[in-house]
GROMACS .gro file of C-alpha atoms in nm:
model
  234
    1MET     CA    1  -1.618  -2.867   0.547
    2ILE     CA    2  -1.501  -2.575   0.331
    3PHE     CA    3  -1.406  -2.638  -0.017
    4VAL     CA    4  -1.206  -2.376  -0.208
    5PHE     CA    5  -1.239  -2.406  -0.566
    6ILE     CA    6  -0.980  -2.256  -0.797
    7ASP     CA    7  -1.082  -2.268  -1.158
    8ALA     CA    8  -0.829  -2.375  -1.428
    9LYS     CA    9  -0.767  -2.026  -1.557
   10PHE     CA   10  -0.652  -1.900  -1.201
   11LYS     CA   11  -0.434  -2.196  -1.167
   12GLN     CA   12  -0.277  -2.113  -1.532
   13PHE     CA   13  -0.222  -1.752  -1.426
   14ILE     CA   14  -0.050  -1.868  -1.081
   15ARG     CA   15   0.176  -2.074  -1.306
   16TYR     CA   16   0.270  -1.754  -1.530
   17ILE     CA   17   0.368  -1.574  -1.198
   18VAL     CA   18   0.569  -1.862  -1.080
   19VAL     CA   19   0.753  -1.872  -1.413
   20PHE     CA   20   0.796  -1.527  -1.396
   21LYS     CA   21   0.968  -1.527  -1.063
   22ILE     CA   22   1.191  -1.813  -1.222
   23ASN     CA   23   1.286  -1.581  -1.519
   24ILE     CA   24   1.389  -1.311  -1.260
   25ILE     CA   25   1.634  -1.550  -1.084
   26TYR     CA   26   1.755  -1.665  -1.413
   27TYR     CA   27   1.808  -1.299  -1.505
   28ILE     CA   28   2.005  -1.240  -1.163
   29CYS     CA   29   2.212  -1.526  -1.173
   30LYS     CA   30   2.283  -1.476  -1.568
   31SER     CA   31   2.414  -1.108  -1.498
   32GLU     CA   32   2.674  -1.244  -1.243
   33MET     CA   33   2.813  -1.506  -1.461
   34LYS     CA   34   3.141  -1.440  -1.596
   35GLU     CA   35   3.074  -1.686  -1.849
   36GLU     CA   36   2.759  -1.671  -2.052
   37LYS     CA   37   2.841  -1.863  -2.381
   38GLU     CA   38   2.570  -2.161  -2.303
   39ASN     CA   39   2.289  -2.149  -2.137
   40ILE     CA   40   2.289  -2.433  -1.882
   41PHE     CA   41   1.903  -2.383  -1.768
   42THR     CA   42   1.747  -2.619  -2.036
   43ILE     CA   43   1.407  -2.546  -1.859
   44PHE     CA   44   1.366  -2.230  -2.074
   45ASP     CA   45   1.313  -2.450  -2.368
   46ASP     CA   46   0.974  -2.598  -2.247
   47ILE     CA   47   0.807  -2.317  -2.092
   48LEU     CA   48   0.527  -2.142  -2.209
   49GLN     CA   49   0.601  -1.870  -2.484
   50ARG     CA   50   0.487  -1.537  -2.503
   51LYS     CA   51   0.213  -1.581  -2.760
   52GLU     CA   52   0.044  -1.844  -2.547
   53LYS     CA   53   0.059  -1.602  -2.243
   54GLU     CA   54  -0.107  -1.324  -2.480
   55GLU     CA   55  -0.377  -1.554  -2.602
   56PHE     CA   56  -0.450  -1.658  -2.229
   57LEU     CA   57  -0.453  -1.290  -2.101
   58LYS     CA   58  -0.661  -1.173  -2.431
   59GLN     CA   59  -0.409  -0.909  -2.492
   60LYS     CA   60  -0.086  -0.798  -2.652
   61SER     CA   61   0.220  -0.717  -2.445
   62LYS     CA   62   0.387  -0.410  -2.521
   63VAL     CA   63   0.655  -0.173  -2.313
   64ILE     CA   64   0.530   0.190  -2.280
   65TRP     CA   65   0.854   0.377  -2.225
   66VAL     CA   66   0.730   0.722  -2.040
   67THR     CA   67   1.022   0.985  -2.076
   68GLY     CA   68   1.047   1.340  -1.938
   69LEU     CA   69   1.174   1.597  -1.714
   70SER     CA   70   1.142   1.534  -1.322
   71GLY     CA   71   0.773   1.670  -1.262
   72SER     CA   72   0.659   1.670  -1.596
   73GLY     CA   73   0.381   1.440  -1.512
   74LYS     CA   74   0.512   1.087  -1.614
   75THR     CA   75   0.416   0.850  -1.324
   76THR     CA   76   0.076   1.058  -1.276
   77ILE     CA   77  -0.037   0.984  -1.640
   78ALA     CA   78   0.080   0.611  -1.620
   79LYS     CA   79  -0.117   0.576  -1.295
   80GLY     CA   80  -0.422   0.703  -1.506
   81VAL     CA   81  -0.356   0.467  -1.789
   82GLU     CA   82  -0.262   0.182  -1.536
   83ARG     CA   83  -0.624   0.213  -1.372
   84TYR     CA   84  -0.811   0.222  -1.699
   85LEU     CA   85  -0.618  -0.079  -1.833
   86HIS     CA   86  -0.718  -0.275  -1.470
   87SER     CA   87  -1.069  -0.173  -1.489
   88HIS     CA   88  -1.100  -0.326  -1.849
   89GLY     CA   89  -0.923  -0.635  -1.777
   90ILE     CA   90  -0.590  -0.553  -1.918
   91LEU     CA   91  -0.302  -0.672  -1.694
   92SER     CA   92  -0.026  -0.449  -1.657
   93GLN     CA   93   0.267  -0.356  -1.430
   94LEU     CA   94   0.387   0.008  -1.369
   95LEU     CA   95   0.763   0.080  -1.293
   96ASP     CA   96   0.927   0.383  -1.207
   97GLY     CA   97   1.208   0.495  -0.957
   98ASP     CA   98   1.022   0.441  -0.636
   99ASN     CA   99   0.999   0.075  -0.693
  100ILE     CA  100   1.333   0.014  -0.905
  101ARG     CA  101   1.578   0.215  -0.681
  102VAL     CA  102   1.469   0.050  -0.365
  103GLY     CA  103   1.488  -0.299  -0.533
  104ILE     CA  104   1.660  -0.435  -0.846
  105SER     CA  105   1.877  -0.108  -0.860
  106ASN     CA  106   1.928  -0.013  -0.494
  107ASN     CA  107   2.314  -0.053  -0.532
  108LEU     CA  108   2.345   0.211  -0.771
  109SER     CA  109   2.431   0.589  -0.772
  110PHE     CA  110   2.310   0.869  -1.001
  111SER     CA  111   2.628   0.864  -1.188
  112ALA     CA  112   2.632   0.855  -1.545
  113ASP     CA  113   2.737   0.507  -1.557
  114ASP     CA  114   2.494   0.390  -1.297
  115ARG     CA  115   2.221   0.566  -1.477
  116THR     CA  116   2.297   0.347  -1.772
  117GLU     CA  117   2.299   0.040  -1.582
  118ASN     CA  118   1.978   0.135  -1.413
  119ILE     CA  119   1.815   0.167  -1.740
  120ARG     CA  120   1.972  -0.157  -1.877
  121ARG     CA  121   1.816  -0.345  -1.555
  122ILE     CA  122   1.464  -0.209  -1.624
  123ALA     CA  123   1.467  -0.287  -1.989
  124GLU     CA  124   1.590  -0.645  -1.893
  125VAL     CA  125   1.296  -0.651  -1.638
  126SER     CA  126   1.070  -0.510  -1.877
  127LYS     CA  127   1.156  -0.782  -2.137
  128LEU     CA  128   1.062  -1.050  -1.898
  129PHE     CA  129   0.722  -0.884  -1.835
  130LEU     CA  130   0.695  -0.850  -2.202
  131ASN     CA  131   0.740  -1.231  -2.248
  132CYS     CA  132   0.497  -1.285  -1.974
  133GLY     CA  133   0.234  -1.113  -2.182
  134ILE     CA  134   0.187  -0.826  -1.943
  135VAL     CA  135   0.167  -0.442  -2.075
  136THR     CA  136   0.436  -0.251  -1.887
  137LEU     CA  137   0.437   0.109  -1.810
  138ASN     CA  138   0.799   0.258  -1.728
  139CYS     CA  139   0.812   0.597  -1.597
  140PHE     CA  140   1.184   0.723  -1.618
  141ILE     CA  141   1.365   1.012  -1.691
  142SER     CA  142   1.614   0.818  -1.913
  143PRO     CA  143   1.761   1.160  -2.004
  144THR     CA  144   1.966   1.078  -2.341
  145ILE     CA  145   1.867   0.953  -2.677
  146GLU     CA  146   2.162   0.706  -2.620
  147VAL     CA  147   2.034   0.535  -2.288
  148ARG     CA  148   1.675   0.518  -2.444
  149LYS     CA  149   1.800   0.340  -2.753
  150ILE     CA  150   1.985   0.106  -2.511
  151ALA     CA  151   1.645  -0.002  -2.375
  152GLU     CA  152   1.459  -0.015  -2.711
  153ASN     CA  153   1.733  -0.245  -2.844
  154ILE     CA  154   1.711  -0.486  -2.549
  155ILE     CA  155   1.334  -0.463  -2.554
  156GLY     CA  156   1.308  -0.465  -2.941
  157GLU     CA  157   1.180  -0.185  -3.148
  158GLU     CA  158   0.838  -0.351  -3.227
  159ASN     CA  159   0.772  -0.397  -2.866
  160PHE     CA  160   0.880  -0.014  -2.768
  161ILE     CA  161   0.626   0.243  -2.757
  162GLU     CA  162   0.804   0.594  -2.651
  163VAL     CA  163   0.612   0.847  -2.497
  164TYR     CA  164   0.763   1.200  -2.453
  165ILE     CA  165   0.590   1.395  -2.152
  166LYS     CA  166   0.690   1.739  -2.235
  167ALA     CA  167   0.695   2.015  -2.011
  168SER     CA  168   0.911   2.320  -1.983
  169LEU     CA  169   1.169   2.331  -1.698
  170GLU     CA  170   0.988   2.617  -1.567
  171THR     CA  171   0.660   2.459  -1.545
  172CYS     CA  172   0.854   2.127  -1.368
  173GLU     CA  173   1.034   2.362  -1.119
  174ASN     CA  174   0.672   2.548  -1.038
  175ARG     CA  175   0.541   2.205  -0.957
  176ASP     CA  176   0.837   2.059  -0.752
  177ILE     CA  177   0.628   1.856  -0.560
  178LYS     CA  178   0.920   1.686  -0.393
  179GLY     CA  179   1.140   1.987  -0.369
  180LEU     CA  180   1.417   1.823  -0.602
  181TYR     CA  181   1.471   2.146  -0.795
  182LYS     CA  182   1.504   2.357  -0.510
  183LYS     CA  183   1.770   2.135  -0.378
  184ALA     CA  184   1.935   2.101  -0.711
  185ARG     CA  185   1.952   2.475  -0.722
  186LYS     CA  186   2.109   2.520  -0.410
  187GLY     CA  187   2.375   2.240  -0.511
  188GLU     CA  188   2.238   2.000  -0.261
  189ILE     CA  189   2.176   1.722  -0.552
  190LYS     CA  190   2.445   1.672  -0.827
  191ASP     CA  191   2.361   1.583  -1.158
  192PHE     CA  192   2.016   1.661  -1.164
  193THR     CA  193   1.849   1.653  -1.498
  194GLY     CA  194   1.752   1.996  -1.642
  195ILE     CA  195   1.990   2.174  -1.398
  196SER     CA  196   2.352   2.035  -1.375
  197ALA     CA  197   2.279   1.746  -1.640
  198PRO     CA  198   2.142   1.748  -1.962
  199PHE     CA  199   1.805   1.614  -2.093
  200GLU     CA  200   1.776   1.531  -2.471
  201ALA     CA  201   1.395   1.524  -2.588
  202PRO     CA  202   1.318   1.221  -2.811
  203GLU     CA  203   1.343   1.293  -3.182
  204ASN     CA  204   1.033   1.075  -3.273
  205PRO     CA  205   0.818   0.956  -2.998
  206LYS     CA  206   0.537   0.752  -3.074
  207ILE     CA  207   0.317   1.006  -2.859
  208GLU     CA  208   0.416   1.354  -2.729
  209ILE     CA  209   0.209   1.494  -2.450
  210ASN     CA  210   0.255   1.846  -2.341
  211THR     CA  211   0.110   1.871  -1.969
  212SER     CA  212   0.176   2.243  -1.992
  213GLU     CA  213  -0.139   2.263  -2.213
  214LEU     CA  214  -0.324   1.923  -2.162
  215SER     CA  215  -0.510   1.814  -1.831
  216ILE     CA  216  -0.410   1.484  -1.668
  217ASP     CA  217  -0.720   1.336  -1.819
  218GLU     CA  218  -0.672   1.437  -2.139
  219SER     CA  219  -0.303   1.330  -2.146
  220VAL     CA  220  -0.439   0.980  -2.005
  221GLN     CA  221  -0.676   0.957  -2.303
  222LYS     CA  222  -0.416   1.062  -2.553
  223VAL     CA  223  -0.210   0.766  -2.451
  224LEU     CA  224  -0.509   0.522  -2.449
  225ASP     CA  225  -0.611   0.627  -2.786
  226TYR     CA  226  -0.286   0.507  -2.909
  227ILE     CA  227  -0.206   0.195  -2.714
  228LEU     CA  228  -0.554   0.050  -2.703
  229PRO     CA  229  -0.573  -0.068  -3.066
  230ILE     CA  230  -0.224  -0.224  -3.035
  231ILE     CA  231  -0.266  -0.416  -2.707
  232LYS     CA  232  -0.625  -0.542  -2.723
  233ASN     CA  233  -0.589  -0.891  -2.854
  234ASN     CA  234  -0.933  -0.922  -3.065
   0.00000   0.00000   0.00000
């Protein structure tokens, strides 16, 4: 006979994942309800709170909001940060256009209104991860100060770490791994940030990284130097 042993910590972690999924379902239901005067889902008064989950995971949850032009290096740097955190036992989740646009925002276009709604949804999902004790790495152009402020207001100023990946338009066009700038220049992509739509650089980001000057490893380290003292639960 084969016995499978699951320790208490793993059971607790599974419980957190289930609760997180319940929160996602609740968010979707809530967003579709016309009347939101009263929360009828009383279970949420009894679920474990963020502090208890942070204590279990031995970390402090934050939302690292990485903004910059397409091709500036946002996701590349965030992946490096994610790998480091994982190797040091810090649970994190990376969100970017690839896993958001095919899922929760697959019904949205790239119009100004839909871009704002996309950021709102991302911020709400990030808040759920935050309340689950998880460090969230968000990589989105989020081109205006206003739209990033919407995200910050939802997530909470104390939980929102804005990282500006700075790279000149020329640098980003030269990289153009996906060929998006070339298509935008030909008019094949409308409202493309940096070409036919504006990008407003953050005024006071917590971290600013110029990828025209720093290597990927140097950029990752700069982010880690800032966030590790904040997210480590000593």
